[in-house]
Amino acid sequence: MKRISILIVDDHAIVRKGMKDLLLEQQWNVFVEEAGDAESAIKKVILKRPDVVICDLNMPGRNGLDALKQIKQISADLPVLIMSMYPEDQYALRVLKAGAAGYLSKESIHEELAPAILAVLSGKKFATPAVTAKILDAFHTEGCTSSYFSHESLSDREFQIFTLLATGKSVSEIANQISLSSSTVSTYRSRILQKMNLRSNSDLTRYAIEKNLI
């Protein structure tokens, strides 16, 4: 196998080390780069031109979806695998729609990492059987609001703010974290509540818990 350059993006050094060790266990000819945030990841994509990027969904500041969109603008053909501790049945479809080559659950990453990398290097998407079923179901029910989860009607930015509100963060905290004004975040909050037919942050939290989104 020719040399593979892989960029691992996660704000926890111990996670990056664990994944690097997993990759080295494969006995591939692999070179691993690391980044601790979205900004560093973008710079390394530009300078190092990796073959694959593996990026955490939830990071301080700009999250994995933000990083994914900018990476695809820089290099549309670069496969990006998004990983998260959240259930794949709730997040995989969203990241695939945003342009990711696959979704990795941190709970099963030991088993899925190698097959996922081999799949995306060959030009394929990586999806577990559960995610494939989710995609088919979403395609079948497109436009059927009665069977479509309310949170799936949110844009990526709305969904990001929704999850932050659901975890108890205030409007000002969210504004600082994602570099928006408080008034803009408040506007998003109102739009989210309207779209989801909910009334308060506690309703958002309850909904997120029920759907295993946080």
Tab-separated table of N, CA and C in Angstrom, residues 21-152:
chain	number	residue	atom	x	y	z
A	21	ASP	N	-2.515	5.464	17.437
A	21	ASP	CA	-2.091	4.107	17.791
A	21	ASP	C	-2.892	3.062	17.017
A	22	LEU	N	-4.203	3.304	16.870
A	22	LEU	CA	-5.049	2.387	16.104
A	22	LEU	C	-4.581	2.286	14.652
A	23	LEU	N	-4.222	3.411	14.081
A	23	LEU	CA	-3.774	3.428	12.695
A	23	LEU	C	-2.430	2.712	12.542
A	24	LEU	N	-1.536	2.916	13.506
A	24	LEU	CA	-0.229	2.266	13.435
A	24	LEU	C	-0.347	0.755	13.598
A	25	GLU	N	-1.376	0.309	14.312
A	25	GLU	CA	-1.607	-1.132	14.479
A	25	GLU	C	-1.941	-1.815	13.148
A	26	GLN	N	-2.430	-1.042	12.197
A	26	GLN	CA	-2.816	-1.617	10.907
A	26	GLN	C	-1.607	-1.996	10.066
A	27	GLN	N	-0.439	-1.530	10.478
A	27	GLN	CA	0.809	-1.786	9.746
A	27	GLN	C	0.732	-1.284	8.302
A	28	TRP	N	0.045	-0.169	8.146
A	28	TRP	CA	0.022	0.511	6.865
A	28	TRP	C	1.230	1.436	6.776
A	29	ASN	N	1.526	1.879	5.570
A	29	ASN	CA	2.526	2.924	5.375
A	29	ASN	C	1.816	4.257	5.554
A	30	VAL	N	1.703	4.690	6.815
A	30	VAL	CA	0.847	5.826	7.146
A	30	VAL	C	1.634	6.932	7.837
A	31	PHE	N	1.297	8.162	7.496
A	31	PHE	CA	1.851	9.337	8.170
A	31	PHE	C	0.680	10.103	8.765
A	32	VAL	N	0.736	10.354	10.071
A	32	VAL	CA	-0.391	10.978	10.768
A	32	VAL	C	-0.046	12.404	11.188
A	33	GLU	N	-0.881	13.344	10.766
A	33	GLU	CA	-0.815	14.730	11.226
A	33	GLU	C	-1.930	14.942	12.242
A	34	GLU	N	-1.754	15.909	13.149
A	34	GLU	CA	-2.759	16.186	14.174
A	34	GLU	C	-3.111	17.675	14.196
A	35	ALA	N	-4.359	17.955	14.575
A	35	ALA	CA	-4.813	19.328	14.789
A	35	ALA	C	-5.800	19.323	15.945
A	36	GLY	N	-5.731	20.370	16.761
A	36	GLY	CA	-6.584	20.428	17.945
A	36	GLY	C	-7.831	21.277	17.797
A	37	ASP	N	-7.980	21.949	16.658
A	37	ASP	CA	-9.169	22.777	16.434
A	37	ASP	C	-9.369	22.972	14.936
A	38	ALA	N	-10.490	23.558	14.585
A	38	ALA	CA	-10.846	23.710	13.172
A	38	ALA	C	-9.856	24.601	12.427
A	39	GLU	N	-9.430	25.690	13.062
A	39	GLU	CA	-8.523	26.618	12.395
A	39	GLU	C	-7.203	25.939	12.037
A	40	SER	N	-6.643	25.184	12.994
A	40	SER	CA	-5.394	24.462	12.733
A	40	SER	C	-5.595	23.411	11.650
A	41	ALA	N	-6.760	22.780	11.655
A	41	ALA	CA	-7.055	21.759	10.649
A	41	ALA	C	-7.068	22.356	9.249
A	42	ILE	N	-7.697	23.511	9.089
A	42	ILE	CA	-7.771	24.163	7.782
A	42	ILE	C	-6.362	24.484	7.273
A	43	LYS	N	-5.521	24.998	8.155
A	43	LYS	CA	-4.153	25.339	7.761
A	43	LYS	C	-3.394	24.091	7.303
A	44	LYS	N	-3.572	22.984	8.016
A	44	LYS	CA	-2.844	21.758	7.656
A	44	LYS	C	-3.385	21.141	6.372
A	45	VAL	N	-4.666	21.301	6.127
A	45	VAL	CA	-5.221	20.828	4.856
A	45	VAL	C	-4.574	21.577	3.699
A	46	ILE	N	-4.407	22.874	3.865
A	46	ILE	CA	-3.816	23.705	2.811
A	46	ILE	C	-2.330	23.372	2.620
A	47	LEU	N	-1.603	23.239	3.729
A	47	LEU	CA	-0.152	23.057	3.659
A	47	LEU	C	0.270	21.612	3.399
A	48	LYS	N	-0.429	20.662	4.022
A	48	LYS	CA	0.006	19.260	3.988
A	48	LYS	C	-0.714	18.402	2.952
A	49	ARG	N	-1.907	18.827	2.537
A	49	ARG	CA	-2.696	18.081	1.564
A	49	ARG	C	-2.819	16.599	1.926
A	50	PRO	N	-3.465	16.289	3.043
A	50	PRO	CA	-3.613	14.887	3.463
A	50	PRO	C	-4.517	14.111	2.511
A	51	ASP	N	-4.443	12.783	2.611
A	51	ASP	CA	-5.301	11.922	1.799
A	51	ASP	C	-6.685	11.746	2.416
A	52	VAL	N	-6.741	11.807	3.747
A	52	VAL	CA	-7.996	11.636	4.490
A	52	VAL	C	-7.969	12.552	5.715
A	53	VAL	N	-9.108	13.133	6.043
A	53	VAL	CA	-9.258	13.896	7.283
A	53	VAL	C	-10.285	13.186	8.155
A	54	ILE	N	-9.930	13.018	9.442
A	54	ILE	CA	-10.869	12.460	10.423
A	54	ILE	C	-11.094	13.544	11.465
A	55	CYS	N	-12.310	14.066	11.527
A	55	CYS	CA	-12.573	15.270	12.324
A	55	CYS	C	-13.694	15.047	13.335
A	56	ASP	N	-13.448	15.492	14.560
A	56	ASP	CA	-14.472	15.410	15.599
A	56	ASP	C	-15.607	16.384	15.287
A	57	LEU	N	-16.817	15.982	15.606
A	57	LEU	CA	-17.975	16.835	15.346
A	57	LEU	C	-18.046	18.002	16.311
A	58	ASN	N	-17.774	17.740	17.590
A	58	ASN	CA	-17.947	18.769	18.617
A	58	ASN	C	-16.602	19.221	19.158
A	59	MET	N	-16.256	20.469	18.828
A	59	MET	CA	-15.025	21.075	19.313
A	59	MET	C	-15.325	22.497	19.751
A	60	PRO	N	-14.532	23.035	20.676
A	60	PRO	CA	-14.724	24.439	21.058
A	60	PRO	C	-14.546	25.351	19.850
A	61	GLY	N	-15.322	26.426	19.799
A	61	GLY	CA	-15.238	27.312	18.648
A	61	GLY	C	-15.982	26.728	17.475
A	62	ARG	N	-15.354	26.700	16.315
A	62	ARG	CA	-15.981	26.153	15.116
A	62	ARG	C	-16.025	24.638	15.210
A	63	ASN	N	-17.200	24.075	14.958
A	63	ASN	CA	-17.343	22.628	15.122
A	63	ASN	C	-16.949	21.876	13.852
A	64	GLY	N	-17.131	20.555	13.898
A	64	GLY	CA	-16.719	19.725	12.785
A	64	GLY	C	-17.451	20.016	11.492
A	65	LEU	N	-18.731	20.383	11.574
A	65	LEU	CA	-19.477	20.719	10.357
A	65	LEU	C	-18.925	21.979	9.707
A	66	ASP	N	-18.556	22.975	10.524
A	66	ASP	CA	-17.954	24.187	9.984
A	66	ASP	C	-16.638	23.854	9.280
A	67	ALA	N	-15.821	23.027	9.956
A	67	ALA	CA	-14.538	22.631	9.376
A	67	ALA	C	-14.752	21.856	8.079
A	68	LEU	N	-15.726	20.944	8.086
A	68	LEU	CA	-16.023	20.141	6.902
A	68	LEU	C	-16.349	21.022	5.703
A	69	LYS	N	-17.202	22.005	5.896
A	69	LYS	CA	-17.628	22.856	4.784
A	69	LYS	C	-16.458	23.643	4.210
A	70	GLN	N	-15.569	24.126	5.074
A	70	GLN	CA	-14.433	24.892	4.566
A	70	GLN	C	-13.416	23.984	3.879
A	71	ILE	N	-13.225	22.788	4.428
A	71	ILE	CA	-12.313	21.838	3.803
A	71	ILE	C	-12.795	21.485	2.395
A	72	LYS	N	-14.098	21.283	2.240
A	72	LYS	CA	-14.638	20.926	0.924
A	72	LYS	C	-14.503	22.089	-0.065
A	73	GLN	N	-14.493	23.315	0.451
A	73	GLN	CA	-14.268	24.465	-0.419
A	73	GLN	C	-12.820	24.497	-0.908
A	74	ILE	N	-11.904	24.073	-0.043
A	74	ILE	CA	-10.477	24.054	-0.388
A	74	ILE	C	-10.162	22.892	-1.318
A	75	SER	N	-10.706	21.725	-0.973
A	75	SER	CA	-10.428	20.510	-1.750
A	75	SER	C	-11.685	19.657	-1.790
A	76	ALA	N	-12.448	19.812	-2.849
A	76	ALA	CA	-13.755	19.162	-2.935
A	76	ALA	C	-13.661	17.641	-2.909
A	77	ASP	N	-12.539	17.094	-3.387
A	77	ASP	CA	-12.406	15.639	-3.474
A	77	ASP	C	-11.775	15.004	-2.231
A	78	LEU	N	-11.345	15.821	-1.275
A	78	LEU	CA	-10.704	15.285	-0.080
A	78	LEU	C	-11.746	14.617	0.819
A	79	PRO	N	-11.626	13.304	1.076
A	79	PRO	CA	-12.611	12.639	1.935
A	79	PRO	C	-12.446	13.030	3.400
A	80	VAL	N	-13.560	13.392	4.014
A	80	VAL	CA	-13.572	13.786	5.428
A	80	VAL	C	-14.509	12.848	6.182
A	81	LEU	N	-13.974	12.157	7.173
A	81	LEU	CA	-14.774	11.329	8.070
A	81	LEU	C	-15.066	12.124	9.328
A	82	ILE	N	-16.329	12.224	9.681
A	82	ILE	CA	-16.717	12.921	10.905
A	82	ILE	C	-16.956	11.888	11.997
A	83	MET	N	-16.378	12.145	13.186
A	83	MET	CA	-16.576	11.226	14.309
A	83	MET	C	-17.217	11.966	15.475
A	84	SER	N	-17.954	11.228	16.289
A	84	SER	CA	-18.641	11.829	17.428
A	84	SER	C	-19.022	10.756	18.425
A	85	MET	N	-19.256	11.198	19.653
A	85	MET	CA	-19.735	10.273	20.679
A	85	MET	C	-21.251	10.123	20.609
A	86	TYR	N	-21.910	10.948	19.784
A	86	TYR	CA	-23.364	10.903	19.694
A	86	TYR	C	-23.825	9.770	18.787
A	87	PRO	N	-25.057	9.285	18.973
A	87	PRO	CA	-25.556	8.138	18.194
A	87	PRO	C	-25.560	8.415	16.700
A	88	GLU	N	-25.140	7.419	15.926
A	88	GLU	CA	-25.052	7.597	14.478
A	88	GLU	C	-26.415	7.780	13.839
A	89	ASP	N	-27.457	7.201	14.447
A	89	ASP	CA	-28.769	7.298	13.823
A	89	ASP	C	-29.333	8.715	13.887
A	90	GLN	N	-28.736	9.583	14.736
A	90	GLN	CA	-29.217	10.951	14.831
A	90	GLN	C	-28.320	11.952	14.109
A	91	TYR	N	-27.060	11.616	13.897
A	91	TYR	CA	-26.119	12.583	13.340
A	91	TYR	C	-25.550	12.208	11.976
A	92	ALA	N	-25.505	10.928	11.651
A	92	ALA	CA	-24.836	10.502	10.422
A	92	ALA	C	-25.459	11.122	9.181
A	93	LEU	N	-26.766	11.117	9.100
A	93	LEU	CA	-27.435	11.637	7.915
A	93	LEU	C	-27.106	13.109	7.705
A	94	ARG	N	-27.068	13.870	8.778
A	94	ARG	CA	-26.770	15.307	8.669
A	94	ARG	C	-25.359	15.541	8.140
A	95	VAL	N	-24.371	14.824	8.667
A	95	VAL	CA	-22.996	15.063	8.230
A	95	VAL	C	-22.779	14.557	6.804
A	96	LEU	N	-23.453	13.482	6.420
A	96	LEU	CA	-23.344	12.998	5.046
A	96	LEU	C	-23.950	14.010	4.066
A	97	LYS	N	-25.068	14.597	4.443
A	97	LYS	CA	-25.678	15.624	3.602
A	97	LYS	C	-24.771	16.837	3.463
A	98	ALA	N	-23.973	17.103	4.509
A	98	ALA	CA	-23.071	18.256	4.487
A	98	ALA	C	-21.803	17.993	3.679
A	99	GLY	N	-21.613	16.757	3.222
A	99	GLY	CA	-20.469	16.467	2.372
A	99	GLY	C	-19.440	15.519	2.948
A	100	ALA	N	-19.691	14.990	4.149
A	100	ALA	CA	-18.746	14.048	4.748
A	100	ALA	C	-18.738	12.738	3.969
A	101	ALA	N	-17.585	12.060	4.017
A	101	ALA	CA	-17.475	10.761	3.344
A	101	ALA	C	-17.981	9.631	4.222
A	102	GLY	N	-18.203	9.918	5.501
A	102	GLY	CA	-18.707	8.898	6.411
A	102	GLY	C	-18.787	9.424	7.822
A	103	TYR	N	-19.441	8.659	8.675
A	103	TYR	CA	-19.626	9.029	10.074
A	103	TYR	C	-19.129	7.886	10.950
A	104	LEU	N	-18.313	8.223	11.947
A	104	LEU	CA	-17.759	7.237	12.868
A	104	LEU	C	-18.247	7.517	14.278
A	105	SER	N	-18.848	6.517	14.899
A	105	SER	CA	-19.214	6.627	16.311
A	105	SER	C	-17.991	6.286	17.145
A	106	LYS	N	-17.663	7.128	18.119
A	106	LYS	CA	-16.475	6.873	18.943
A	106	LYS	C	-16.611	5.576	19.734
A	107	GLU	N	-17.841	5.149	19.972
A	107	GLU	CA	-18.049	3.910	20.719
A	107	GLU	C	-17.602	2.680	19.929
A	108	SER	N	-17.658	2.757	18.613
A	108	SER	CA	-17.299	1.600	17.790
A	108	SER	C	-16.143	1.902	16.845
A	109	ILE	N	-15.375	2.928	17.156
A	109	ILE	CA	-14.329	3.372	16.231
A	109	ILE	C	-13.224	2.339	16.066
A	110	HIS	N	-12.993	1.506	17.092
A	110	HIS	CA	-11.968	0.468	16.975
A	110	HIS	C	-12.262	-0.476	15.814
A	111	GLU	N	-13.545	-0.803	15.635
A	111	GLU	CA	-13.931	-1.728	14.581
A	111	GLU	C	-14.124	-1.029	13.236
A	112	GLU	N	-14.497	0.240	13.249
A	112	GLU	CA	-14.912	0.912	12.021
A	112	GLU	C	-13.824	1.746	11.360
A	113	LEU	N	-12.785	2.126	12.105
A	113	LEU	CA	-11.808	3.081	11.580
A	113	LEU	C	-11.122	2.574	10.313
A	114	ALA	N	-10.543	1.395	10.375
A	114	ALA	CA	-9.812	0.863	9.213
A	114	ALA	C	-10.720	0.662	7.998
A	115	PRO	N	-11.887	-0.006	8.149
A	115	PRO	CA	-12.779	-0.157	6.987
A	115	PRO	C	-13.236	1.181	6.413
A	116	ALA	N	-13.447	2.163	7.288
A	116	ALA	CA	-13.893	3.477	6.821
A	116	ALA	C	-12.814	4.144	5.967
A	117	ILE	N	-11.573	4.095	6.418
A	117	ILE	CA	-10.474	4.716	5.672
A	117	ILE	C	-10.292	4.031	4.320
A	118	LEU	N	-10.310	2.706	4.313
A	118	LEU	CA	-10.149	1.973	3.057
A	118	LEU	C	-11.286	2.289	2.088
A	119	ALA	N	-12.505	2.440	2.626
A	119	ALA	CA	-13.654	2.752	1.773
A	119	ALA	C	-13.511	4.121	1.120
A	120	VAL	N	-13.184	5.130	1.920
A	120	VAL	CA	-13.135	6.492	1.362
A	120	VAL	C	-11.924	6.681	0.454
A	121	LEU	N	-10.827	5.952	0.713
A	121	LEU	CA	-9.666	6.038	-0.167
A	121	LEU	C	-9.967	5.455	-1.547
A	122	SER	N	-10.919	4.537	-1.596
A	122	SER	CA	-11.305	3.946	-2.882
A	122	SER	C	-12.431	4.730	-3.559
A	123	GLY	N	-12.777	5.879	-2.977
A	123	GLY	CA	-13.783	6.736	-3.588
A	123	GLY	C	-15.207	6.460	-3.163
A	124	LYS	N	-15.387	5.592	-2.164
A	124	LYS	CA	-16.732	5.247	-1.699
A	124	LYS	C	-17.093	6.049	-0.446
A	125	LYS	N	-18.369	6.039	-0.122
A	125	LYS	CA	-18.834	6.557	1.157
A	125	LYS	C	-18.797	5.419	2.172
A	126	PHE	N	-18.610	5.787	3.451
A	126	PHE	CA	-18.660	4.764	4.491
A	126	PHE	C	-19.934	4.944	5.302
A	127	ALA	N	-20.710	3.882	5.397
A	127	ALA	CA	-21.931	3.922	6.197
A	127	ALA	C	-22.191	2.529	6.759
A	128	THR	N	-22.518	2.461	8.027
A	128	THR	CA	-22.894	1.191	8.635
A	128	THR	C	-24.290	0.804	8.136
A	129	PRO	N	-24.696	-0.441	8.323
A	129	PRO	CA	-26.055	-0.837	7.911
A	129	PRO	C	-27.142	0.033	8.542
A	130	ALA	N	-26.940	0.444	9.806
A	130	ALA	CA	-27.945	1.278	10.476
A	130	ALA	C	-28.071	2.635	9.795
A	131	VAL	N	-26.928	3.208	9.390
A	131	VAL	CA	-26.950	4.506	8.709
A	131	VAL	C	-27.570	4.359	7.321
A	132	THR	N	-27.250	3.304	6.618
A	132	THR	CA	-27.836	3.062	5.301
A	132	THR	C	-29.359	2.992	5.395
A	133	ALA	N	-29.845	2.308	6.420
A	133	ALA	CA	-31.297	2.215	6.623
A	133	ALA	C	-31.896	3.584	6.909
A	134	LYS	N	-31.168	4.393	7.666
A	134	LYS	CA	-31.630	5.740	7.990
A	134	LYS	C	-31.732	6.591	6.725
A	135	ILE	N	-30.728	6.479	5.854
A	135	ILE	CA	-30.729	7.233	4.610
A	135	ILE	C	-31.917	6.835	3.737
A	136	LEU	N	-32.143	5.534	3.615
A	136	LEU	CA	-33.263	5.053	2.806
A	136	LEU	C	-34.598	5.510	3.376
A	137	ASP	N	-34.703	5.505	4.704
A	137	ASP	CA	-35.940	5.936	5.346
A	137	ASP	C	-36.174	7.420	5.118
A	138	ALA	N	-35.085	8.212	5.219
A	138	ALA	CA	-35.218	9.655	5.000
A	138	ALA	C	-35.643	9.938	3.562
A	139	PHE	N	-35.081	9.186	2.621
A	139	PHE	CA	-35.444	9.357	1.212
A	139	PHE	C	-36.926	9.008	1.000
A	140	HIS	N	-37.361	7.944	1.655
A	140	HIS	CA	-38.735	7.487	1.490
A	140	HIS	C	-39.735	8.472	2.081
A	141	THR	N	-39.325	9.119	3.192
A	141	THR	CA	-40.273	9.987	3.907
A	141	THR	C	-40.050	11.467	3.625
A	142	GLU	N	-39.217	11.777	2.631
A	142	GLU	CA	-38.947	13.182	2.316
A	142	GLU	C	-40.265	13.918	2.072
A	143	GLY	N	-40.447	14.996	2.821
A	143	GLY	CA	-41.652	15.787	2.662
A	143	GLY	C	-42.816	15.328	3.516
A	144	CYS	N	-42.658	14.192	4.201
A	144	CYS	CA	-43.750	13.695	5.049
A	144	CYS	C	-43.492	14.164	6.475
A	145	THR	N	-43.957	15.330	6.814
A	145	THR	CA	-43.620	15.933	8.096
A	145	THR	C	-44.125	15.115	9.264
A	146	SER	N	-45.143	14.334	9.078
A	146	SER	CA	-45.678	13.558	10.188
A	146	SER	C	-44.694	12.502	10.667
A	147	SER	N	-43.801	12.033	9.777
A	147	SER	CA	-42.842	11.010	10.155
A	147	SER	C	-41.415	11.539	10.176
A	148	TYR	N	-41.257	12.861	10.064
A	148	TYR	CA	-39.934	13.458	10.010
A	148	TYR	C	-39.652	14.175	11.319
A	149	PHE	N	-38.519	13.887	11.933
A	149	PHE	CA	-38.173	14.518	13.207
A	149	PHE	C	-38.072	16.033	13.027
A	150	SER	N	-38.547	16.770	14.027
A	150	SER	CA	-38.517	18.231	13.959
A	150	SER	C	-37.105	18.763	13.803
A	151	HIS	N	-36.144	18.164	14.487
A	151	HIS	CA	-34.774	18.693	14.433
A	151	HIS	C	-34.149	18.534	13.056
A	152	GLU	N	-34.664	17.643	12.233
A	152	GLU	CA	-34.102	17.444	10.903
A	152	GLU	C	-34.536	18.533	9.934
